[in-house]
Amino acid sequence: MTMDSKVCSVKFHSRKEKEEEGEDLAIKQVDLLNQVKISKVHHCDGLLLCVAEDKSRLVIWNPYLGQTRPIRLGDDFHWQDSYALGYDMNRNHKIVRFQDYYEHPNKVSRYEIYQLSSNSWRDLKVHRPDLDIEFNHSASVKGNTYFFAQENRKYVEPNEDGEITDLEDFLICFDFTTETFGPPLPLPFHSGIDETVTFSSVRDEQLVVLYHNEGVYYGDKISTVEFWVTTKIEPNSVSWSMFLQVNMRPVSLTGELFNHEMGGGTFFIDEEQKVAVVFDIDGYLPTLPTLPERVRYHTAFISGQDGYFKPVSLGVAPNRGEPCQSSSGPCFASLYCPPVVCSSSYLPSLVQLN
């Protein structure tokens, strides 16, 4: 996982015996990568792709063999670039780079692919589905990468107030064998606009999706977090089964909200113990202007069956906000970056990088 721009290993053990019920959550910083501030780590087949905070550098790392390889980038890197790590049917490991940002004056949409065996990049001519694809939220399963997508807003009629309040949800696969996107696939829920949807995986075989339903009923928050796991998954087909549903109402009323736009809501599950662990910052209640800003904490939220819910503090989260000026005088903007956990548990790999 990454926390405060550092790469850390996370060890989790759940104890369900009555005499010692509880969880062990141990986090250890990885000294090997201290020289670079890392914003995100992608895991696939025992290899980790580490993305520098300013997107100017990539490092691929095999923790089992203790090997790293810097990946050369051109001068056209951009802070909105996204990456995915996977492999094809012949186990050739590849990195795909998505330059897809419509806020750019030139509406850039470009894709490149890097193959570890050739140590080189090449342009990728691929048909992109005409959907809004969340390239920053993905998980790898069987060598392919899966993304959350919604229908393109330009094709949706706004309501009488001029707002778009409903969009169809999809799952999209990038197939590293064919080097193409698959067809839009169904998700087992329908999310509201800006509700949190994040992905994880189990043993490189099953995709897991978190959906934070923030629905409002008679002015009262009826908030749940659903975890769904695939019973079958291929680039062109998928089926789902409910893994766990957590009632978030007791904590959502105090400001708890998994915020994927800030990188929060990443997670992993323990299938045997029927437990999910979600990483974020504790609480999103606004601080009153008259009060000093309270301390916020990196937090692991552990949830299970029968209403079990336990937050575990991982340390103080630094405020990365910049000083600003408001009508009432100088202020300090709040900006917290949650811990981001890899999309699957680590499995050793013998892939050579040197």
Coordinates of C-alpha atoms in Angstrom, one line a residue:
M1 CA 0.0 0.0 0.0
T2 CA 1.0 3.6 -0.2
M3 CA 0.6 6.0 2.7
D4 CA 2.1 9.5 2.9
S5 CA 3.9 8.9 -0.4
K6 CA 5.7 5.9 1.0
V7 CA 5.3 2.2 0.0
C8 CA 4.4 -0.1 2.9
S9 CA 3.7 -3.8 3.3
V10 CA 0.5 -4.7 5.2
K11 CA 0.0 -8.0 7.0
F12 CA -3.5 -8.8 8.2
H13 CA -4.7 -11.7 10.3
S14 CA -8.2 -12.2 11.6
R15 CA -8.8 -14.3 14.7
K16 CA -12.4 -15.5 15.2
E17 CA -11.9 -17.9 18.1
K18 CA -13.9 -16.6 21.1
E19 CA -10.9 -16.6 23.5
E20 CA -8.8 -14.4 21.2
E21 CA -11.3 -12.7 18.8
G22 CA -9.9 -9.7 17.0
E23 CA -7.5 -8.7 14.2
D24 CA -3.8 -8.1 13.7
L25 CA -2.9 -5.3 11.3
A26 CA 0.8 -4.7 10.9
I27 CA 2.2 -2.1 8.6
K28 CA 5.9 -1.8 7.7
Q29 CA 7.6 0.8 5.5
V30 CA 9.6 -0.5 2.5
D31 CA 13.0 1.2 2.7
L32 CA 14.0 0.0 -0.9
L33 CA 11.8 2.7 -2.5
N34 CA 12.5 5.6 -0.1
Q35 CA 14.2 7.7 -2.8
V36 CA 11.0 8.3 -4.7
K37 CA 7.6 9.7 -3.5
I38 CA 5.1 7.1 -4.7
S39 CA 1.4 7.9 -5.2
K40 CA 0.1 4.4 -6.3
V41 CA 1.1 0.8 -6.6
H42 CA -0.4 -1.6 -9.1
H43 CA -0.1 -5.4 -8.5
C44 CA -0.2 -8.2 -11.0
D45 CA 1.3 -11.7 -10.9
G46 CA 3.8 -10.9 -8.1
L47 CA 5.1 -7.7 -9.8
L48 CA 4.4 -4.2 -8.5
L49 CA 4.3 -1.1 -10.7
C50 CA 5.1 2.0 -8.6
V51 CA 4.0 5.3 -9.9
A52 CA 5.8 8.5 -8.8
E53 CA 3.7 11.2 -7.2
D54 CA 4.3 13.7 -10.0
K55 CA 3.8 10.9 -12.6
S56 CA 7.4 11.5 -14.0
R57 CA 8.8 8.1 -13.0
L58 CA 7.8 4.5 -13.0
V59 CA 9.5 1.7 -11.2
I60 CA 8.6 -2.0 -11.5
W61 CA 9.5 -4.1 -8.5
N62 CA 9.7 -7.8 -7.7
P63 CA 9.7 -7.9 -3.9
Y64 CA 10.3 -11.7 -3.8
L65 CA 13.5 -11.4 -5.8
G66 CA 14.4 -8.0 -4.5
Q67 CA 14.8 -6.6 -8.0
T68 CA 13.6 -3.2 -9.4
R69 CA 13.7 -1.7 -12.9
P70 CA 13.1 2.0 -13.7
I71 CA 10.8 2.4 -16.7
R72 CA 11.8 5.1 -19.1
L73 CA 9.2 7.8 -19.8
G74 CA 9.3 10.5 -22.5
D75 CA 9.0 14.2 -21.8
D76 CA 5.2 14.1 -22.5
F77 CA 4.2 12.7 -19.2
H78 CA 1.2 14.4 -17.5
W79 CA -0.2 14.4 -14.0
Q80 CA -3.4 12.8 -15.2
D81 CA -1.7 9.8 -16.9
S82 CA -3.0 6.4 -15.7
Y83 CA -1.4 3.0 -15.9
A84 CA -2.3 -0.7 -15.7
L85 CA -0.1 -3.8 -15.3
G86 CA -1.0 -7.2 -16.9
Y87 CA 0.2 -10.1 -19.0
D88 CA -0.9 -11.9 -22.2
M89 CA -1.7 -15.6 -22.8
N90 CA 2.1 -16.3 -23.2
R91 CA 2.8 -14.6 -19.8
N92 CA 4.5 -11.6 -21.4
H93 CA 4.1 -8.8 -18.8
K94 CA 3.1 -5.4 -20.1
I95 CA 2.3 -1.9 -18.9
V96 CA -0.4 0.2 -20.6
R97 CA -0.4 4.0 -20.3
F98 CA -3.7 5.8 -20.7
Q99 CA -3.4 9.5 -21.7
D100 CA -7.1 10.2 -21.7
Y101 CA -8.2 13.6 -20.3
Y102 CA -10.8 15.7 -21.9
E103 CA -10.2 18.8 -19.8
H104 CA -6.9 19.2 -21.7
P105 CA -7.2 22.0 -24.3
N106 CA -6.4 19.4 -27.1
K107 CA -8.7 16.7 -25.5
V108 CA -5.9 14.2 -25.5
S109 CA -6.7 10.5 -26.0
R110 CA -3.6 8.4 -26.5
Y111 CA -2.5 5.0 -25.4
E112 CA 0.9 3.3 -25.3
I113 CA 2.1 -0.1 -24.3
Y114 CA 5.4 -1.3 -22.8
Q115 CA 6.6 -4.9 -22.9
L116 CA 9.1 -6.0 -20.2
S117 CA 10.8 -8.4 -22.5
S118 CA 11.6 -5.8 -25.1
N119 CA 12.1 -2.9 -22.7
S120 CA 10.4 -0.5 -25.1
W121 CA 7.2 1.5 -25.6
R122 CA 5.0 1.6 -28.7
D123 CA 1.8 3.4 -29.7
L124 CA -1.4 1.5 -29.2
K125 CA -4.1 1.9 -31.8
V126 CA -7.2 0.8 -29.9
H127 CA -10.9 1.5 -30.2
R128 CA -12.0 3.1 -26.9
P129 CA -15.6 2.5 -25.8
D130 CA -17.5 5.8 -25.9
L131 CA -18.0 5.7 -22.1
D132 CA -16.6 7.7 -19.1
I133 CA -13.9 5.2 -17.9
E134 CA -12.4 5.6 -14.5
F135 CA -8.8 4.7 -15.4
N136 CA -7.6 5.5 -11.8
H137 CA -9.7 2.8 -10.3
S138 CA -8.9 -0.7 -11.5
A139 CA -7.9 -4.2 -10.5
S140 CA -6.1 -7.1 -12.3
V141 CA -7.6 -10.5 -12.7
K142 CA -6.0 -13.3 -14.8
G143 CA -3.6 -10.9 -16.4
N144 CA -6.3 -8.4 -17.6
T145 CA -7.3 -5.1 -16.0
Y146 CA -10.9 -4.1 -15.1
F147 CA -12.3 -0.6 -14.8
F148 CA -15.4 1.1 -13.6
A149 CA -17.3 3.1 -16.4
Q150 CA -20.5 5.0 -16.8
E151 CA -22.4 6.1 -19.9
N152 CA -21.1 9.2 -21.6
R153 CA -22.9 12.3 -20.2
K154 CA -23.0 14.0 -23.6
Y155 CA -25.7 11.4 -24.7
V156 CA -27.9 11.9 -21.6
E157 CA -30.7 14.3 -21.5
P158 CA -30.6 16.6 -18.4
N159 CA -33.8 16.9 -16.2
E160 CA -35.9 20.1 -16.1
D161 CA -33.4 21.7 -13.7
G162 CA -30.7 21.1 -16.3
E163 CA -29.0 18.4 -14.2
I164 CA -27.9 14.9 -15.0
T165 CA -28.9 12.7 -12.1
D166 CA -28.7 9.2 -13.4
L167 CA -26.1 7.3 -15.5
E168 CA -25.8 3.6 -16.4
D169 CA -22.9 1.7 -14.8
F170 CA -20.5 -0.8 -16.5
L171 CA -17.5 -2.9 -16.1
I172 CA -14.8 -2.6 -18.8
C173 CA -11.9 -4.9 -19.4
F174 CA -8.6 -4.2 -21.0
D175 CA -7.4 -7.5 -22.6
F176 CA -3.6 -7.7 -22.6
T177 CA -3.6 -10.6 -25.1
T178 CA -5.6 -8.8 -27.8
E179 CA -4.5 -5.3 -26.5
T180 CA -8.1 -4.1 -26.9
F181 CA -11.0 -3.1 -24.6
G182 CA -13.8 -5.7 -24.2
P183 CA -17.5 -4.9 -24.4
P184 CA -19.4 -3.2 -21.5
L185 CA -20.2 -5.7 -18.8
P186 CA -23.0 -5.5 -16.2
L187 CA -22.4 -4.6 -12.5
P188 CA -24.6 -6.1 -9.8
F189 CA -25.9 -2.7 -8.6
H190 CA -26.8 0.7 -10.0
S191 CA -24.7 3.5 -8.4
G192 CA -25.7 7.1 -8.1
I193 CA -23.6 9.9 -9.6
D194 CA -20.3 10.3 -7.6
E195 CA -21.0 7.4 -5.3
T196 CA -17.9 5.4 -4.5
V197 CA -17.1 2.2 -6.5
T198 CA -13.7 0.6 -6.1
F199 CA -12.2 -2.8 -7.1
S200 CA -10.1 -5.5 -5.5
S201 CA -9.3 -9.1 -6.4
V202 CA -8.8 -12.5 -4.8
R203 CA -5.8 -14.7 -5.8
D204 CA -5.8 -13.2 -9.3
E205 CA -8.9 -15.3 -10.0
Q206 CA -11.9 -13.2 -8.9
L207 CA -12.8 -9.6 -9.1
V208 CA -14.3 -7.9 -6.0
V209 CA -16.2 -4.6 -6.1
L210 CA -17.1 -2.2 -3.3
Y211 CA -20.2 -0.1 -3.8
H212 CA -21.0 2.6 -1.2
N213 CA -24.7 3.3 -1.4
E214 CA -25.3 6.7 0.1
G215 CA -29.1 6.7 -0.5
V216 CA -31.3 9.1 1.4
Y217 CA -34.7 8.1 2.8
Y218 CA -37.1 10.6 4.4
G219 CA -34.1 12.9 5.1
D220 CA -32.2 10.3 7.0
K221 CA -29.1 8.6 5.7
I222 CA -29.6 4.9 4.9
S223 CA -26.0 4.2 4.0
T224 CA -24.7 0.7 3.1
V225 CA -21.5 -0.7 1.7
E226 CA -21.9 -3.7 -0.5
F227 CA -19.1 -6.1 -1.5
W228 CA -19.7 -8.3 -4.6
V229 CA -17.4 -11.0 -5.9
T230 CA -17.4 -12.6 -9.3
T231 CA -18.3 -16.3 -9.8
K232 CA -17.1 -16.1 -13.4
I233 CA -15.1 -13.4 -15.2
E234 CA -13.7 -13.1 -18.7
P235 CA -13.1 -10.1 -20.9
N236 CA -16.5 -10.5 -22.5
S237 CA -18.6 -12.0 -19.7
V238 CA -19.1 -11.8 -15.9
S239 CA -21.5 -13.1 -13.1
W240 CA -21.7 -11.9 -9.5
S241 CA -22.5 -13.1 -6.0
M242 CA -23.0 -10.9 -2.9
F243 CA -20.1 -11.3 -0.4
L244 CA -20.9 -8.9 2.4
Q245 CA -23.3 -6.0 3.1
V246 CA -22.4 -3.5 5.9
N247 CA -24.9 -1.1 7.4
M248 CA -23.0 2.3 7.5
R249 CA -25.8 4.3 9.1
P250 CA -24.4 4.5 12.6
V251 CA -21.1 5.9 11.3
S252 CA -22.3 7.8 8.2
L253 CA -24.3 10.1 10.5
T254 CA -21.0 11.1 12.1
G255 CA -19.4 12.0 8.8
E256 CA -17.9 8.7 7.6
L257 CA -17.8 8.6 3.8
F258 CA -15.5 6.5 1.6
N259 CA -14.3 9.1 -1.0
H260 CA -12.9 7.5 -4.2
E261 CA -12.3 10.9 -5.8
M262 CA -9.5 11.5 -3.2
G263 CA -8.2 7.9 -3.6
G264 CA -10.1 6.5 -0.6
G265 CA -12.2 3.3 -0.4
T266 CA -9.5 0.9 -1.6
F267 CA -9.8 -2.4 0.2
F268 CA -9.2 -6.1 0.4
I269 CA -11.3 -9.1 1.7
D270 CA -10.6 -12.2 3.7
E271 CA -12.9 -14.8 2.1
E272 CA -12.5 -17.5 4.8
Q273 CA -13.3 -15.1 7.7
K274 CA -15.9 -13.1 5.7
V275 CA -14.2 -9.8 6.5
A276 CA -13.5 -6.7 4.4
V277 CA -10.8 -4.1 5.3
V278 CA -11.3 -0.6 3.7
F279 CA -8.7 2.2 3.9
D280 CA -9.6 5.9 4.1
I281 CA -9.3 9.0 6.3
D282 CA -11.5 9.0 9.5
G283 CA -14.7 11.1 9.0
Y284 CA -15.6 13.8 6.5
L285 CA -17.6 16.1 8.8
P286 CA -16.7 19.8 8.0
T287 CA -14.9 21.7 10.7
L288 CA -16.6 24.9 11.9
P289 CA -14.7 28.1 10.8
T290 CA -14.6 29.2 14.5
L291 CA -12.8 26.0 15.6
P292 CA -9.2 24.9 14.9
E293 CA -9.0 22.1 12.4
R294 CA -9.1 18.7 14.2
V295 CA -6.5 16.1 13.6
R296 CA -7.4 13.5 11.0
Y297 CA -6.1 9.9 10.9
H298 CA -5.3 7.3 8.3
T299 CA -7.8 4.5 9.2
A300 CA -8.5 0.9 8.3
F301 CA -12.2 0.1 8.6
I302 CA -12.7 -3.6 9.3
S303 CA -16.2 -5.0 8.7
G304 CA -17.8 -8.4 8.9
Q305 CA -21.0 -10.3 9.5
D306 CA -23.7 -9.6 12.1
G307 CA -23.0 -5.9 12.1
Y308 CA -19.3 -6.1 13.0
F309 CA -17.5 -2.8 12.3
K310 CA -14.2 -1.7 13.8
P311 CA -12.0 1.3 12.8
V312 CA -8.2 0.9 13.4
S313 CA -6.1 4.1 13.4
L314 CA -2.9 3.9 11.3
G315 CA -1.4 7.2 12.4
V316 CA -2.0 11.0 11.8
A317 CA -2.8 12.0 8.3
P318 CA -0.9 15.2 7.3
N319 CA -2.9 18.1 5.8
R320 CA -1.4 18.8 2.4
G321 CA -3.5 21.8 1.8
E322 CA -2.0 25.1 0.8
P323 CA -2.5 28.5 2.5
C324 CA -5.3 30.5 0.9
Q325 CA -7.2 33.8 1.3
S326 CA -10.9 33.9 2.0
S327 CA -13.3 36.8 2.6
S328 CA -12.8 36.4 6.4
G329 CA -9.0 36.4 6.1
P330 CA -6.2 33.9 5.8
C331 CA -7.1 30.3 5.8
F332 CA -5.7 26.9 5.2
A333 CA -7.3 24.5 2.7
S334 CA -7.9 21.0 3.8
L335 CA -6.4 18.3 1.6
Y336 CA -5.9 14.7 2.9
C337 CA -4.6 11.8 0.9
P338 CA -5.9 8.5 2.2
P339 CA -3.8 5.3 2.3
V340 CA -4.2 3.3 -1.0
V341 CA -3.9 -0.5 -0.8
C342 CA -3.1 -2.7 -3.7
S343 CA -6.0 -4.5 -5.4
S344 CA -4.9 -8.0 -4.3
S345 CA -2.8 -9.8 -1.8
Y346 CA 0.8 -10.3 -2.8
L347 CA 1.9 -13.6 -4.3
P348 CA 5.6 -14.3 -5.0
S349 CA 6.9 -14.2 -8.6
L350 CA 10.1 -15.5 -10.3
V351 CA 9.9 -13.0 -13.1
Q352 CA 13.3 -11.5 -13.6
L353 CA 13.7 -7.8 -14.0
N354 CA 17.5 -7.5 -14.3

